[in-house]
PDB file of C-alpha atoms in Angstrom:
ATOM      1  CA  MET A   1      73.319 -52.422 223.169  1.00  0.00           C
ATOM      2  CA  GLU A   2      73.375 -50.797 219.730  1.00  0.00           C
ATOM      3  CA  ARG A   3      74.260 -52.926 216.705  1.00  0.00           C
ATOM      4  CA  GLU A   4      76.997 -50.498 215.650  1.00  0.00           C
ATOM      5  CA  GLN A   5      78.732 -51.061 218.988  1.00  0.00           C
ATOM      6  CA  LEU A   6      78.622 -54.837 218.530  1.00  0.00           C
ATOM      7  CA  LEU A   7      79.593 -54.770 214.874  1.00  0.00           C
ATOM      8  CA  PRO A   8      82.111 -52.014 214.188  1.00  0.00           C
ATOM      9  CA  ASN A   9      82.899 -53.315 210.672  1.00  0.00           C
ATOM     10  CA  ILE A  10      79.285 -53.716 209.549  1.00  0.00           C
ATOM     11  CA  ASN A  11      79.626 -51.240 206.639  1.00  0.00           C
ATOM     12  CA  ASN A  12      82.205 -53.472 204.942  1.00  0.00           C
ATOM     13  CA  PRO A  13      80.300 -55.653 202.378  1.00  0.00           C
ATOM     14  CA  GLU A  14      82.871 -58.464 202.694  1.00  0.00           C
ATOM     15  CA  TYR A  15      82.050 -58.666 206.398  1.00  0.00           C
ATOM     16  CA  HIS A  16      78.388 -59.504 205.699  1.00  0.00           C
ATOM     17  CA  SER A  17      79.201 -63.024 204.468  1.00  0.00           C
ATOM     18  CA  ARG A  18      80.549 -63.857 207.954  1.00  0.00           C
ATOM     19  CA  LEU A  19      77.657 -62.303 209.876  1.00  0.00           C
ATOM     20  CA  ARG A  20      74.860 -64.492 211.139  1.00  0.00           C
ATOM     21  CA  ALA A  21      71.363 -63.490 212.157  1.00  0.00           C
ATOM     22  CA  TYR A  22      68.957 -64.753 214.781  1.00  0.00           C
ATOM     23  CA  TRP A  23      65.277 -63.954 214.147  1.00  0.00           C
ATOM     24  CA  LYS A  24      63.547 -64.809 217.418  1.00  0.00           C
ATOM     25  CA  ASP A  25      60.040 -64.957 215.932  1.00  0.00           C
ATOM     26  CA  ARG A  26      61.107 -67.296 213.115  1.00  0.00           C
ATOM     27  CA  THR A  27      63.959 -69.314 214.643  1.00  0.00           C
ATOM     28  CA  PRO A  28      62.123 -72.650 214.869  1.00  0.00           C
ATOM     29  CA  GLN A  29      61.560 -72.491 211.103  1.00  0.00           C
ATOM     30  CA  LEU A  30      64.781 -70.754 210.043  1.00  0.00           C
ATOM     31  CA  GLY A  31      67.429 -71.440 212.683  1.00  0.00           C
ATOM     32  CA  ILE A  32      70.555 -69.288 212.660  1.00  0.00           C
ATOM     33  CA  CYS A  33      70.879 -67.669 209.225  1.00  0.00           C
ATOM     34  CA  VAL A  34      73.719 -66.235 207.158  1.00  0.00           C
ATOM     35  CA  VAL A  35      73.480 -62.520 206.357  1.00  0.00           C
ATOM     36  CA  ILE A  36      73.542 -62.001 202.580  1.00  0.00           C
ATOM     37  CA  GLY A  37      73.273 -58.218 202.745  1.00  0.00           C
ATOM     38  CA  ILE A  38      72.055 -55.227 204.710  1.00  0.00           C
ATOM     39  CA  ASN A  39      70.075 -52.315 203.271  1.00  0.00           C
ATOM     40  CA  PHE A  40      70.573 -49.399 205.663  1.00  0.00           C
ATOM     41  CA  GLU A  41      68.242 -47.107 203.686  1.00  0.00           C
ATOM     42  CA  LYS A  42      65.319 -49.544 204.090  1.00  0.00           C
ATOM     43  CA  ASN A  43      66.552 -50.790 207.479  1.00  0.00           C
ATOM     44  CA  THR A  44      66.305 -54.426 206.346  1.00  0.00           C
ATOM     45  CA  ALA A  45      68.583 -57.432 206.012  1.00  0.00           C
ATOM     46  CA  GLU A  46      68.637 -60.248 203.485  1.00  0.00           C
ATOM     47  CA  ILE A  47      69.245 -63.507 205.359  1.00  0.00           C
ATOM     48  CA  SER A  48      69.219 -67.172 204.357  1.00  0.00           C
ATOM     49  CA  ASN A  49      69.256 -70.565 206.047  1.00  0.00           C
ATOM     50  CA  GLY A  50      70.443 -72.250 202.823  1.00  0.00           C
ATOM     51  CA  SER A  51      66.909 -73.052 201.640  1.00  0.00           C
ATOM     52  CA  VAL A  52      64.956 -69.829 202.072  1.00  0.00           C
ATOM     53  CA  ARG A  53      65.842 -66.135 201.750  1.00  0.00           C
ATOM     54  CA  VAL A  54      63.908 -63.635 203.869  1.00  0.00           C
ATOM     55  CA  TYR A  55      64.060 -59.870 204.387  1.00  0.00           C
ATOM     56  CA  PRO A  56      63.359 -58.943 208.032  1.00  0.00           C
ATOM     57  CA  ASN A  57      63.542 -55.472 209.492  1.00  0.00           C
ATOM     58  CA  LEU A  58      66.832 -54.934 211.367  1.00  0.00           C
ATOM     59  CA  SER A  59      64.890 -54.327 214.584  1.00  0.00           C
ATOM     60  CA  GLU A  60      63.475 -57.900 214.368  1.00  0.00           C
ATOM     61  CA  ILE A  61      66.824 -59.705 214.326  1.00  0.00           C
ATOM     62  CA  ASP A  62      69.995 -59.990 216.356  1.00  0.00           C
ATOM     63  CA  LEU A  63      73.152 -59.813 214.259  1.00  0.00           C
ATOM     64  CA  ILE A  64      75.758 -62.309 215.444  1.00  0.00           C
ATOM     65  CA  SER A  65      79.330 -61.162 214.954  1.00  0.00           C
ATOM     66  CA  PRO A  66      82.348 -63.417 214.356  1.00  0.00           C
ATOM     67  CA  THR A  67      85.189 -62.978 216.839  1.00  0.00           C
ATOM     68  CA  GLY A  68      87.999 -63.775 214.416  1.00  0.00           C
ATOM     69  CA  MET A  69      89.057 -66.731 216.594  1.00  0.00           C
ATOM     70  CA  ARG A  70      88.624 -70.450 215.970  1.00  0.00           C
ATOM     71  CA  ASP A  71      87.996 -73.364 218.299  1.00  0.00           C
ATOM     72  CA  SER A  72      89.911 -76.652 218.567  1.00  0.00           C
ATOM     73  CA  LYS A  73      88.010 -78.035 215.546  1.00  0.00           C
ATOM     74  CA  ASN A  74      88.781 -74.920 213.450  1.00  0.00           C
ATOM     75  CA  ASN A  75      85.173 -73.635 213.666  1.00  0.00           C
ATOM     76  CA  GLU A  76      84.830 -69.862 213.828  1.00  0.00           C
ATOM     77  CA  ILE A  77      83.766 -68.613 217.261  1.00  0.00           C
ATOM     78  CA  TYR A  78      80.839 -66.138 217.297  1.00  0.00           C
ATOM     79  CA  ASN A  79      79.446 -63.714 219.851  1.00  0.00           C
ATOM     80  CA  GLY A  80      76.925 -65.689 221.930  1.00  0.00           C
ATOM     81  CA  ASP A  81      78.636 -69.068 221.464  1.00  0.00           C
ATOM     82  CA  PHE A  82      79.095 -71.356 224.435  1.00  0.00           C
ATOM     83  CA  VAL A  83      82.629 -72.776 224.510  1.00  0.00           C
ATOM     84  CA  GLU A  84      84.366 -75.058 226.960  1.00  0.00           C
ATOM     85  CA  ASP A  85      87.843 -76.145 227.960  1.00  0.00           C
ATOM     86  CA  GLU A  86      88.739 -78.940 230.365  1.00  0.00           C
ATOM     87  CA  GLU A  87      87.663 -76.905 233.392  1.00  0.00           C
ATOM     88  CA  THR A  88      85.114 -74.251 232.432  1.00  0.00           C
ATOM     89  CA  VAL A  89      82.071 -73.500 230.243  1.00  0.00           C
ATOM     90  CA  TYR A  90      82.051 -69.911 228.916  1.00  0.00           C
ATOM     91  CA  GLU A  91      79.738 -67.639 226.963  1.00  0.00           C
ATOM     92  CA  VAL A  92      81.479 -65.453 224.372  1.00  0.00           C
ATOM     93  CA  VAL A  93      80.362 -61.849 224.943  1.00  0.00           C
ATOM     94  CA  TRP A  94      81.296 -58.418 223.602  1.00  0.00           C
ATOM     95  CA  ASN A  95      82.769 -56.118 226.251  1.00  0.00           C
ATOM     96  CA  GLN A  96      82.169 -52.572 225.026  1.00  0.00           C
ATOM     97  CA  HIS A  97      84.399 -50.996 227.696  1.00  0.00           C
ATOM     98  CA  GLN A  98      87.358 -53.182 226.725  1.00  0.00           C
ATOM     99  CA  THR A  99      86.349 -53.191 223.019  1.00  0.00           C
ATOM    100  CA  SER A 100      87.025 -56.915 222.770  1.00  0.00           C
ATOM    101  CA  PHE A 101      85.293 -60.271 223.008  1.00  0.00           C
ATOM    102  CA  TRP A 102      85.422 -61.918 226.417  1.00  0.00           C
ATOM    103  CA  LEU A 103      84.972 -65.409 227.763  1.00  0.00           C
ATOM    104  CA  SER A 104      82.383 -65.047 230.505  1.00  0.00           C
ATOM    105  CA  PRO A 105      82.424 -68.185 232.688  1.00  0.00           C
ATOM    106  CA  ILE A 106      79.110 -69.915 233.187  1.00  0.00           C
ATOM    107  CA  LYS A 107      80.212 -73.005 235.096  1.00  0.00           C
ATOM    108  CA  THR A 108      83.446 -74.542 236.289  1.00  0.00           C
ATOM    109  CA  LYS A 109      83.882 -78.305 236.399  1.00  0.00           C
ATOM    110  CA  ILE A 110      85.423 -79.420 239.693  1.00  0.00           C
ATOM    111  CA  ASN A 111      84.912 -83.112 239.099  1.00  0.00           C
ATOM    112  CA  GLU A 112      82.604 -85.293 237.027  1.00  0.00           C
ATOM    113  CA  ASP A 113      79.637 -84.779 239.373  1.00  0.00           C
ATOM    114  CA  VAL A 114      79.906 -81.156 240.516  1.00  0.00           C
ATOM    115  CA  LEU A 115      79.620 -77.874 238.579  1.00  0.00           C
ATOM    116  CA  VAL A 116      80.045 -74.529 240.337  1.00  0.00           C
ATOM    117  CA  TYR A 117      79.491 -70.994 239.095  1.00  0.00           C
ATOM    118  CA  ASN A 118      82.595 -68.938 238.352  1.00  0.00           C
ATOM    119  CA  LEU A 119      82.799 -65.125 238.170  1.00  0.00           C
ATOM    120  CA  ASN A 120      86.169 -64.493 236.453  1.00  0.00           C
ATOM    121  CA  ASN A 121      86.178 -63.161 232.886  1.00  0.00           C
ATOM    122  CA  GLN A 122      88.950 -63.584 230.300  1.00  0.00           C
ATOM    123  CA  THR A 123      89.634 -61.663 227.120  1.00  0.00           C
ATOM    124  CA  LEU A 124      89.212 -63.813 224.010  1.00  0.00           C
ATOM    125  CA  GLY A 125      92.299 -63.151 221.925  1.00  0.00           C
ATOM    126  CA  ASN A 126      94.961 -62.221 224.466  1.00  0.00           C
ATOM    127  CA  GLY A 127      96.881 -65.446 224.759  1.00  0.00           C
ATOM    128  CA  TYR A 128      94.197 -67.421 222.952  1.00  0.00           C
ATOM    129  CA  SER A 129      96.123 -67.420 219.674  1.00  0.00           C
ATOM    130  CA  LYS A 130      98.324 -70.138 221.193  1.00  0.00           C
ATOM    131  CA  ARG A 131      95.489 -71.776 223.136  1.00  0.00           C
ATOM    132  CA  ARG A 132      93.552 -74.258 221.023  1.00  0.00           C
ATOM    133  CA  ASP A 133      91.629 -76.141 223.709  1.00  0.00           C
ATOM    134  CA  LEU A 134      88.276 -74.334 223.458  1.00  0.00           C
ATOM    135  CA  LYS A 135      85.420 -76.240 221.842  1.00  0.00           C
ATOM    136  CA  ILE A 136      82.071 -74.752 220.743  1.00  0.00           C
ATOM    137  CA  ILE A 137      79.220 -76.584 222.464  1.00  0.00           C
ATOM    138  CA  GLY A 138      76.255 -74.375 221.506  1.00  0.00           C
ATOM    139  CA  ASN A 139      75.082 -70.775 221.548  1.00  0.00           C
ATOM    140  CA  LYS A 140      72.721 -68.618 223.581  1.00  0.00           C
ATOM    141  CA  PHE A 141      70.254 -68.314 220.732  1.00  0.00           C
ATOM    142  CA  THR A 142      69.453 -71.990 220.148  1.00  0.00           C
ATOM    143  CA  SER A 143      70.684 -73.818 223.260  1.00  0.00           C
TER     144      SER A 143
END
């Protein structure tokens, strides 16, 4: 999937401070980084983990977009996060056809001992503004 499809507001400089980056080849050393800036002419990004600033090529990193929603602890939910409610564990994914973030179920909790796979997706946002029971439990990049 193209980065422009995932990040429709990427040309807005104010948006960069909310973007995160995952650099697969350097993740053990860097972890998930904050995007400081993007140079489209040089096709590079300036990213930082709080201690070190690096300048990878855009093709070497995955940009992680905020959804605009928050979890039950007021943490911003990002594309690729794993979130859970009392019954289900979801991955937050971008649905290009619906042009919205979706909760894609990974597992449903039936009781304390049994987890089953679930195939129903939900749009993140429709109805979620009143629903504050989701909790971030990890993300696909580091979990």
